CSV table of C-alpha atoms in Angstrom, one decimal:
chain,number,residue,atom,x,y,z
W,1,MET,CA,-8.1,-17.4,-3.2
W,2,ILE,CA,-6.5,-20.8,-5.0
W,3,ASP,CA,-7.3,-20.9,-8.5
W,4,LEU,CA,-10.6,-22.6,-8.6
W,5,PRO,CA,-11.0,-25.4,-11.1
W,6,LYS,CA,-12.5,-25.0,-14.5
W,7,ILE,CA,-15.1,-27.6,-15.0
W,8,GLU,CA,-16.9,-27.8,-18.2
W,9,THR,CA,-20.8,-28.7,-18.0
W,10,LYS,CA,-23.6,-29.5,-20.1
W,11,ARG,CA,-27.0,-28.4,-20.5
W,12,LEU,CA,-30.4,-31.1,-19.9
W,13,ALA,CA,-33.8,-31.0,-20.7
W,14,VAL,CA,-35.6,-32.6,-18.5
W,15,LYS,CA,-39.3,-33.3,-18.4
W,16,LEU,CA,-40.8,-34.5,-14.8
W,17,THR,CA,-44.0,-36.3,-13.8
W,18,ALA,CA,-46.9,-34.7,-13.3
W,19,ARG,CA,-46.8,-34.7,-9.2
W,20,ALA,CA,-43.2,-33.7,-9.5
W,21,GLU,CA,-43.5,-30.8,-11.3
W,22,LYS,CA,-46.2,-29.3,-9.6
W,23,LEU,CA,-44.1,-29.9,-6.3
W,24,VAL,CA,-41.4,-27.7,-7.9
W,25,LYS,CA,-43.5,-25.3,-9.3
W,26,GLN,CA,-44.5,-24.7,-5.9
W,27,GLY,CA,-40.8,-24.3,-5.0
W,28,HIS,CA,-39.6,-27.9,-3.7
W,29,PRO,CA,-36.2,-28.0,-4.0
W,30,TRP,CA,-36.0,-32.1,-4.8
W,31,VAL,CA,-36.7,-34.3,-7.7
W,32,PHE,CA,-36.1,-38.2,-7.0
W,33,ASP,CA,-34.6,-40.1,-10.0
W,34,ASN,CA,-38.4,-41.9,-10.5
W,35,SER,CA,-40.1,-38.5,-10.7
W,36,ILE,CA,-38.1,-38.0,-14.1
W,37,ALA,CA,-40.3,-38.6,-17.5
W,38,LYS,CA,-37.5,-37.5,-19.9
W,39,LEU,CA,-34.4,-36.7,-20.0
W,40,ASN,CA,-32.6,-36.0,-23.6
W,41,LYS,CA,-28.8,-37.3,-22.4
W,42,GLU,CA,-27.4,-38.7,-19.2
W,43,GLY,CA,-25.7,-36.3,-17.0
W,44,GLN,CA,-22.3,-35.6,-14.9
W,45,ALA,CA,-22.7,-34.2,-11.8
W,46,GLY,CA,-23.1,-30.5,-11.8
W,47,ASP,CA,-25.1,-30.5,-15.5
W,48,LEU,CA,-27.4,-27.6,-15.9
W,49,ALA,CA,-31.1,-29.4,-16.0
W,50,ILE,CA,-33.5,-27.1,-17.8
W,51,LEU,CA,-36.7,-28.0,-16.7
W,52,PHE,CA,-39.4,-28.2,-19.5
W,53,ASP,CA,-43.7,-27.7,-18.9
W,54,ASN,CA,-45.3,-30.8,-20.0
W,55,ARG,CA,-47.6,-29.2,-21.4
W,56,ALA,CA,-46.9,-25.6,-22.5
W,57,ASP,CA,-43.2,-27.3,-23.8
W,58,LYS,CA,-41.7,-23.8,-21.8
W,59,VAL,CA,-39.2,-23.5,-19.7
W,60,TYR,CA,-39.9,-22.9,-15.6
W,61,GLY,CA,-36.8,-23.4,-14.0
W,62,ILE,CA,-33.4,-24.9,-13.3
W,63,ALA,CA,-31.3,-27.8,-11.6
W,64,LEU,CA,-28.2,-29.2,-11.0
W,65,TYR,CA,-27.9,-33.1,-12.0
W,66,ASP,CA,-26.7,-35.5,-9.7
W,67,PRO,CA,-26.3,-38.7,-9.9
W,68,ASP,CA,-24.4,-40.0,-7.6
W,69,SER,CA,-27.9,-39.4,-5.3
W,70,PRO,CA,-31.8,-40.7,-5.3
W,71,ILE,CA,-32.3,-36.9,-5.6
W,72,ARG,CA,-31.2,-36.8,-9.0
W,73,LEU,CA,-32.4,-32.9,-9.3
W,74,LYS,CA,-31.3,-30.0,-6.9
W,75,VAL,CA,-33.4,-27.3,-8.0
W,76,LEU,CA,-31.8,-23.7,-8.0
W,77,SER,CA,-34.9,-21.9,-9.2
W,78,SER,CA,-38.3,-23.1,-10.3
W,79,THR,CA,-38.7,-19.6,-12.6
W,80,PRO,CA,-36.9,-19.3,-15.7
W,81,ALA,CA,-33.0,-18.5,-14.9
W,82,THR,CA,-29.6,-18.8,-15.5
W,83,ALA,CA,-27.3,-20.3,-13.4
W,84,ASN,CA,-24.2,-17.5,-13.8
W,85,GLU,CA,-22.2,-15.3,-11.8
W,86,ALA,CA,-24.8,-12.4,-11.2
W,87,PHE,CA,-27.4,-15.6,-10.5
W,88,PHE,CA,-25.3,-16.9,-7.5
W,89,LYS,CA,-24.5,-13.4,-6.3
W,90,ASP,CA,-28.0,-12.4,-5.9
W,91,LYS,CA,-28.9,-15.4,-3.7
W,92,ILE,CA,-25.9,-15.1,-1.6
W,93,GLN,CA,-27.3,-11.0,-1.0
W,94,GLU,CA,-30.4,-12.1,-0.3
W,95,ALA,CA,-29.4,-14.9,2.1
W,96,PHE,CA,-27.2,-12.2,3.4
W,97,LYS,CA,-30.5,-9.6,4.2
W,98,LYS,CA,-32.2,-12.6,6.2
W,99,ARG,CA,-29.4,-12.3,8.9
W,100,ALA,CA,-29.4,-8.9,9.3
W,101,LYS,CA,-31.2,-9.0,12.6
W,102,LEU,CA,-29.0,-11.6,14.5
W,103,LEU,CA,-25.6,-9.7,13.0
W,104,ARG,CA,-27.1,-6.6,15.2
W,105,THR,CA,-26.7,-8.5,18.3
W,106,ASP,CA,-23.1,-9.7,20.4
W,107,THR,CA,-22.9,-12.5,17.9
W,108,ASN,CA,-20.0,-13.1,15.3
W,109,SER,CA,-20.9,-17.1,14.3
W,110,TYR,CA,-23.6,-17.3,11.7
W,111,ARG,CA,-24.6,-19.7,8.5
W,112,LEU,CA,-24.9,-18.0,5.9
W,113,LEU,CA,-25.9,-20.6,3.4
W,114,PHE,CA,-28.3,-23.1,4.5
W,115,GLY,CA,-28.5,-25.5,1.7
W,116,GLU,CA,-31.7,-25.7,-0.3
W,117,ASN,CA,-33.5,-23.3,2.2
W,118,ASP,CA,-31.7,-20.5,0.9
W,119,GLY,CA,-31.2,-22.0,-3.0
W,120,PHE,CA,-27.9,-23.5,-2.6
W,121,PRO,CA,-28.6,-27.4,-2.3
W,122,GLY,CA,-26.0,-29.3,-0.9
W,123,LEU,CA,-24.2,-26.5,0.3
W,124,ILE,CA,-23.6,-24.7,3.2
W,125,ALA,CA,-21.2,-22.0,4.6
W,126,ASP,CA,-20.9,-20.8,8.3
W,127,VAL,CA,-19.2,-18.1,9.8
W,128,TYR,CA,-16.6,-18.0,12.4
W,129,ASP,CA,-15.6,-14.6,13.8
W,130,SER,CA,-13.0,-13.7,10.5
W,131,VAL,CA,-13.4,-17.3,8.6
W,132,ILE,CA,-15.5,-19.0,6.4
W,133,VAL,CA,-16.2,-22.5,6.2
W,134,VAL,CA,-18.1,-23.5,3.5
W,135,LYS,CA,-18.8,-27.5,2.8
W,136,VAL,CA,-19.9,-29.2,0.1
W,137,TYR,CA,-22.4,-32.0,0.4
W,138,SER,CA,-22.7,-32.8,-3.3
W,139,ALA,CA,-20.4,-32.7,-6.2
W,140,ILE,CA,-23.0,-30.8,-8.4
W,141,TRP,CA,-20.9,-27.9,-6.6
W,142,PHE,CA,-17.9,-28.0,-8.4
W,143,PRO,CA,-18.2,-26.6,-11.3
W,144,TYR,CA,-19.7,-23.2,-9.9
W,145,LEU,CA,-17.5,-23.2,-6.6
W,146,GLU,CA,-15.6,-20.4,-8.9
W,147,MET,CA,-18.7,-18.3,-9.2
W,148,VAL,CA,-20.2,-18.8,-5.7
W,149,LEU,CA,-17.0,-18.3,-3.1
W,150,PRO,CA,-15.7,-15.0,-4.3
W,151,HIS,CA,-18.7,-13.9,-3.2
W,152,LEU,CA,-19.7,-15.6,-0.1
W,153,LEU,CA,-16.0,-14.3,1.4
W,154,ALA,CA,-16.9,-10.8,-0.3
W,155,ILE,CA,-20.5,-10.6,1.3
W,156,SER,CA,-18.9,-11.8,4.9
W,157,HIS,CA,-16.2,-9.7,5.4
W,158,THR,CA,-14.4,-12.7,6.4
W,159,GLU,CA,-10.4,-13.2,6.1
W,160,THR,CA,-9.7,-16.6,5.4
W,161,MET,CA,-12.0,-19.5,3.7
W,162,VAL,CA,-11.7,-23.6,4.7
W,163,LEU,CA,-13.1,-25.6,2.2
W,164,ARG,CA,-14.9,-28.7,3.7
W,165,LEU,CA,-16.0,-31.8,2.0
W,166,SER,CA,-18.7,-34.3,3.0
W,167,ARG,CA,-16.8,-38.5,3.3
W,168,ASN,CA,-19.2,-39.2,0.3
W,169,VAL,CA,-17.8,-36.4,-1.8
W,170,GLY,CA,-14.4,-36.8,-0.5
W,171,LYS,CA,-14.6,-40.1,-2.5
W,172,GLY,CA,-14.9,-39.4,-5.4
W,173,ASN,CA,-13.1,-36.8,-7.9
W,174,THR,CA,-12.7,-33.6,-6.2
W,175,TYR,CA,-10.8,-32.0,-8.9
W,176,GLY,CA,-7.6,-31.7,-6.6
W,177,LEU,CA,-9.4,-30.2,-3.6
W,178,THR,CA,-8.9,-31.4,0.1
W,179,ASP,CA,-11.5,-31.6,3.1
W,180,GLY,CA,-10.0,-29.0,5.4
W,181,GLN,CA,-8.1,-26.5,2.9
W,182,VAL,CA,-7.3,-23.4,3.3
W,183,ILE,CA,-8.5,-21.8,-0.1
W,184,HIS,CA,-8.0,-18.2,1.2
W,185,GLY,CA,-6.4,-16.4,3.5
W,186,VAL,CA,-4.2,-17.7,6.1
W,187,LEU,CA,-5.4,-19.7,9.2
W,188,LYS,CA,-3.2,-19.2,12.2
W,189,ASN,CA,-5.3,-22.0,14.3
W,190,GLU,CA,-7.3,-24.5,13.0
W,191,VAL,CA,-9.4,-24.0,16.3
W,192,VAL,CA,-11.0,-20.2,16.0
W,193,THR,CA,-12.7,-18.4,18.7
W,194,PHE,CA,-16.1,-17.0,18.2
W,195,VAL,CA,-18.7,-15.1,20.1
W,196,GLU,CA,-22.3,-16.2,20.4
W,197,HIS,CA,-24.9,-13.8,22.5
W,198,GLY,CA,-21.8,-12.2,24.5
W,199,VAL,CA,-20.6,-15.9,25.3
W,200,LYS,CA,-16.9,-16.9,23.6
W,201,PHE,CA,-16.5,-20.3,22.1
W,202,SER,CA,-13.9,-22.3,19.9
W,203,ALA,CA,-14.2,-24.3,16.7
W,204,ASN,CA,-12.5,-26.4,15.4
W,205,VAL,CA,-12.4,-25.6,11.8
W,206,ILE,CA,-10.5,-28.0,10.2
W,207,TYR,CA,-11.1,-31.0,12.0
W,208,GLY,CA,-14.4,-30.6,13.6
W,209,HIS,CA,-17.7,-31.8,13.4
W,210,LYS,CA,-20.0,-30.4,9.9
W,211,THR,CA,-17.9,-26.9,9.6
W,212,GLY,CA,-16.2,-26.6,13.5
W,213,TYR,CA,-19.7,-26.3,15.7
W,214,PHE,CA,-23.6,-26.8,15.7
W,215,LEU,CA,-24.6,-22.9,15.8
W,216,ASP,CA,-28.4,-23.9,15.3
W,217,HIS,CA,-29.0,-23.8,19.2
W,218,ARG,CA,-27.7,-20.7,19.6
W,219,ASN,CA,-31.0,-18.8,21.0
W,220,ASN,CA,-31.8,-22.3,23.4
W,221,ARG,CA,-28.3,-21.8,24.7
W,222,LYS,CA,-28.9,-18.2,25.1
W,223,ARG,CA,-31.9,-18.7,27.2
W,224,VAL,CA,-30.7,-21.6,29.1
W,225,GLY,CA,-27.9,-19.8,30.1
W,226,GLU,CA,-30.2,-16.8,31.4
W,227,LEU,CA,-32.4,-19.3,33.1
W,228,SER,CA,-28.9,-20.7,34.6
W,229,ARG,CA,-28.0,-18.4,37.8
W,230,GLY,CA,-27.7,-19.9,41.0
W,231,LYS,CA,-28.9,-23.3,39.8
W,232,SER,CA,-27.3,-26.7,39.1
W,233,VAL,CA,-27.5,-27.9,35.3
W,234,LEU,CA,-27.6,-30.9,33.2
W,235,ASP,CA,-26.5,-30.8,29.7
W,236,VAL,CA,-27.1,-34.3,28.0
W,237,PHE,CA,-25.4,-35.4,24.9
W,238,SER,CA,-23.4,-31.9,25.5
W,239,TYR,CA,-20.6,-32.6,22.4
W,240,ALA,CA,-18.6,-28.9,23.4
W,241,GLY,CA,-20.9,-27.4,25.7
W,242,GLY,CA,-22.7,-25.3,23.9
W,243,PHE,CA,-25.5,-25.1,26.7
W,244,SER,CA,-22.7,-26.0,29.6
W,245,VAL,CA,-20.7,-22.9,28.4
W,246,HIS,CA,-24.1,-20.7,28.6
W,247,ALA,CA,-25.0,-22.4,31.8
W,248,LEU,CA,-21.9,-21.2,33.3
W,249,ALA,CA,-21.6,-18.0,31.7
W,250,GLY,CA,-25.0,-17.6,33.0
W,251,GLY,CA,-23.7,-17.8,37.0
W,252,ALA,CA,-24.6,-21.8,37.0
W,253,LYS,CA,-23.3,-23.0,40.5
W,254,GLU,CA,-22.6,-26.7,38.7
W,255,VAL,CA,-22.6,-28.0,35.5
W,256,VAL,CA,-22.4,-31.7,34.3
W,257,SER,CA,-21.7,-31.9,30.7
W,258,LEU,CA,-22.4,-35.9,29.9
W,259,ASP,CA,-21.2,-37.4,26.4
W,260,ILE,CA,-19.8,-40.0,25.3
W,261,SER,CA,-16.5,-38.7,23.5
W,262,ALA,CA,-14.0,-38.1,26.0
W,263,GLN,CA,-12.4,-35.4,23.5
W,264,ALA,CA,-15.3,-33.5,22.6
W,265,LEU,CA,-15.9,-33.0,26.9
W,266,GLU,CA,-12.2,-31.8,26.7
W,267,VAL,CA,-13.2,-29.1,24.0
W,268,ALA,CA,-16.4,-28.2,26.1
W,269,VAL,CA,-14.0,-28.0,29.8
W,270,GLN,CA,-11.5,-25.4,27.2
W,271,ASN,CA,-14.9,-23.8,26.5
W,272,GLY,CA,-16.0,-23.4,29.7
W,273,LYS,CA,-12.8,-21.4,30.7
W,274,LEU,CA,-13.2,-19.1,27.5
W,275,ASN,CA,-15.7,-16.7,29.9
W,276,PRO,CA,-15.0,-15.6,33.4
W,277,HIS,CA,-17.1,-18.3,35.7
W,278,LYS,CA,-17.7,-19.4,39.5
W,279,GLY,CA,-19.3,-22.2,38.9
W,280,THR,CA,-18.0,-26.1,39.1
W,281,HIS,CA,-17.8,-27.8,35.6
W,282,LYS,CA,-17.6,-31.5,35.8
W,283,THR,CA,-18.1,-34.4,33.0
W,284,MET,CA,-18.9,-37.5,32.3
W,285,ALA,CA,-17.7,-39.5,29.6
W,286,ILE,CA,-20.2,-41.8,28.9
W,287,ASP,CA,-22.8,-43.3,27.1
W,288,ALA,CA,-25.8,-41.2,27.6
W,289,PHE,CA,-28.9,-43.9,28.5
W,290,VAL,CA,-26.0,-45.7,30.3
W,291,GLY,CA,-24.9,-41.9,32.3
W,292,LEU,CA,-28.9,-40.9,33.0
W,293,GLN,CA,-29.4,-44.1,34.8
W,294,GLN,CA,-26.3,-44.2,36.4
W,295,LEU,CA,-27.4,-40.5,38.0
W,296,ILE,CA,-30.8,-41.6,38.8
W,297,ASP,CA,-29.7,-44.8,40.8
W,298,GLU,CA,-27.3,-42.3,42.8
W,299,GLN,CA,-30.3,-40.5,43.3
W,300,GLN,CA,-29.1,-37.2,41.8
W,301,GLN,CA,-31.4,-33.8,40.6
W,302,PHE,CA,-30.9,-30.7,38.7
W,303,ASP,CA,-32.6,-27.6,38.4
W,304,ILE,CA,-32.2,-27.9,34.8
W,305,VAL,CA,-31.9,-30.4,32.4
W,306,VAL,CA,-31.3,-30.3,28.6
W,307,ILE,CA,-31.2,-33.2,26.3
W,308,ASP,CA,-30.3,-32.9,22.8
W,309,PRO,CA,-29.3,-35.8,21.1
W,310,PRO,CA,-27.5,-35.9,17.3
W,311,SER,CA,-30.6,-37.3,14.6
W,312,PHE,CA,-31.5,-40.3,15.9
W,313,ALA,CA,-33.5,-41.0,12.2
W,314,LYS,CA,-31.4,-40.5,9.4
W,315,SER,CA,-33.5,-43.1,7.5
W,316,ALA,CA,-37.4,-43.8,7.3
W,317,ARG,CA,-36.7,-47.3,8.7
W,318,GLU,CA,-34.9,-45.9,12.0
W,319,VAL,CA,-37.7,-43.8,13.0
W,320,PRO,CA,-39.3,-46.2,15.1
W,321,THR,CA,-35.9,-46.6,16.9
W,322,ALA,CA,-36.0,-42.8,16.9
W,323,ARG,CA,-39.2,-42.2,18.6
W,324,ASN,CA,-38.3,-45.2,21.7
W,325,SER,CA,-35.6,-43.0,22.3
W,326,TYR,CA,-36.8,-39.9,22.8
W,327,ALA,CA,-38.8,-41.9,24.9
W,328,ARG,CA,-36.6,-43.0,27.1
W,329,LEU,CA,-34.9,-40.0,26.8
W,330,ALA,CA,-37.9,-37.7,28.0
W,331,GLN,CA,-38.7,-40.8,31.1
W,332,LEU,CA,-34.6,-40.4,32.2
W,333,GLY,CA,-34.4,-37.1,31.8
W,334,ALA,CA,-37.9,-36.1,34.1
W,335,GLN,CA,-36.3,-38.5,36.8
W,336,LEU,CA,-33.5,-36.0,36.9
W,337,THR,CA,-35.1,-32.8,37.3
W,338,LYS,CA,-35.6,-31.6,40.4
W,339,ARG,CA,-39.1,-29.7,41.2
W,340,ASN,CA,-40.2,-26.9,39.8
W,341,GLY,CA,-36.8,-27.5,37.4
W,342,LEU,CA,-37.0,-27.1,33.9
W,343,LEU,CA,-36.5,-30.2,31.3
W,344,VAL,CA,-35.4,-29.0,27.7
W,345,LEU,CA,-36.2,-32.0,25.3
W,346,ALA,CA,-34.5,-31.3,21.5
W,347,SER,CA,-34.7,-32.9,18.8
W,348,CYS,CA,-32.9,-32.5,15.3
W,349,SER,CA,-34.4,-35.7,13.4
W,350,SER,CA,-36.2,-34.1,10.3
W,351,ARG,CA,-38.2,-37.7,9.8
W,352,VAL,CA,-39.6,-37.1,13.3
W,353,GLU,CA,-42.2,-34.0,12.8
W,354,ALA,CA,-42.0,-31.5,15.6
W,355,GLN,CA,-46.2,-32.1,17.0
W,356,VAL,CA,-45.0,-36.4,17.1
W,357,PHE,CA,-41.8,-35.2,18.9
W,358,PHE,CA,-43.4,-33.3,21.5
W,359,ASP,CA,-46.5,-36.0,22.1
W,360,ILE,CA,-44.0,-38.8,22.4
W,361,CYS,CA,-41.6,-36.2,25.5
W,362,GLU,CA,-45.3,-34.9,27.2
W,363,ALA,CA,-46.7,-38.9,27.1
W,364,HIS,CA,-43.2,-40.3,29.0
W,365,ILE,CA,-42.9,-37.2,31.5
W,366,ARG,CA,-46.0,-38.2,32.6
W,367,LYS,CA,-45.1,-41.8,32.7
W,368,SER,CA,-42.3,-40.4,35.0
W,369,ASN,CA,-45.8,-39.8,37.3
W,370,ARG,CA,-44.4,-36.1,36.7
W,371,THR,CA,-47.0,-33.3,35.8
W,372,PHE,CA,-45.6,-30.1,34.2
W,373,ASN,CA,-46.2,-26.7,32.2
W,374,VAL,CA,-45.2,-26.5,28.9
W,375,GLU,CA,-42.9,-23.2,29.1
W,376,ASP,CA,-42.4,-23.0,25.2
W,377,LYS,CA,-41.8,-24.5,22.1
W,378,THR,CA,-39.0,-23.3,19.7
W,379,TYR,CA,-37.9,-23.7,16.9
W,380,HIS,CA,-35.4,-22.3,14.1
W,381,ASP,CA,-33.5,-19.6,14.8
W,382,ILE,CA,-33.2,-16.6,11.9
W,383,ASP,CA,-29.9,-18.5,10.0
W,384,HIS,CA,-31.5,-21.8,9.9
W,385,PRO,CA,-34.1,-20.5,7.4
W,386,ILE,CA,-36.8,-23.2,6.2
W,387,GLY,CA,-38.0,-22.9,2.8
W,388,PHE,CA,-39.6,-26.2,2.4
W,389,SER,CA,-41.1,-29.0,5.3
W,390,GLU,CA,-38.4,-31.4,5.0
W,391,GLY,CA,-35.9,-28.6,5.1
W,392,ALA,CA,-37.8,-27.9,9.3
W,393,TYR,CA,-35.3,-30.4,11.7
W,394,LEU,CA,-35.2,-28.5,14.9
W,395,LYS,CA,-37.5,-28.4,17.9
W,396,CYS,CA,-37.1,-28.2,21.1
W,397,GLY,CA,-39.9,-27.9,24.0
W,398,TYR,CA,-39.4,-26.5,27.4
W,399,TYR,CA,-41.2,-28.0,30.7
W,400,ARG,CA,-41.8,-26.9,34.1
W,401,LEU,CA,-42.3,-29.7,36.5
W,402,ASN,CA,-44.3,-29.5,39.2
């Protein structure tokens, strides 16, 4: 492994408002700037905040100080602890154990660290076969990489480690580290092939979105694949063809991948070719709303329609627009689903709660004059555990239309 930066950090003494203190003691990992009641000195990114109880004046937790975020403190522990190598190693081992059941399947791709939900706020680690990709979403982690990264490498038994930096982190002081840097081993090809429940995919670990691929819909993709034999399938917002590829591998006779990005669709086509199949794979490079209406105008319908858009609500003010978008997609999707066909509607917007999302979908399927049976509602796979309410974002409804 390359020599990682050695960065000096300070210890900060912090007291929170009564409400924030209560939330942290209950396990919430975020403390906003307006919830800090006392701070003994100004901190830098990654300084260790020692949390003192307002009444007893005793330490009850530790957090990392982030001056660049309204979430000023990212909590590491809601009990007294020391942020040393042993502390991080234990947390990594705990995270790995949660994934044990998944790793007993024919799968060599998984999320090893899921940020706050695994006790590493602002840090993600995804494994693709023999490559582990670590993405830093907050500069608070730079002082601790030398303690964290070797243990991620060891426990995952990977040979190569790639560092990715979020856009906002990359704009600041990165201590000589760069986005897409190979910090351990040799990366023979930036496109890495991996297996997801027996189906082959690829991820560009240097330039791909996030860490190169979206692992969170694994179970839903597997399920759609199992239901696709002999069926026609429409995969909307297909990106690199997650649902499309499983459908083809599962025996679909025809799959249409629809995405606004022609480049992503090319990856979807190549991913499809990684697995033997006899189905036809078509692509549509077009805005989803425009493309769906076009298919309706052409009077096309499909046995299975999957609509899995990106997050529509990255801030609270975007929630009303997001709700309208989900409503429109449910109506359009219903019109494109055959009688006795399956409409699969998903959301990854954490600001739109699951029940709200499902209510919107069901109301607007009805507005399309279709009746339906709810076959299932699914949430997070085991490598995306939920440690606090805001950490839950993924929900997916399966609707059998009459």
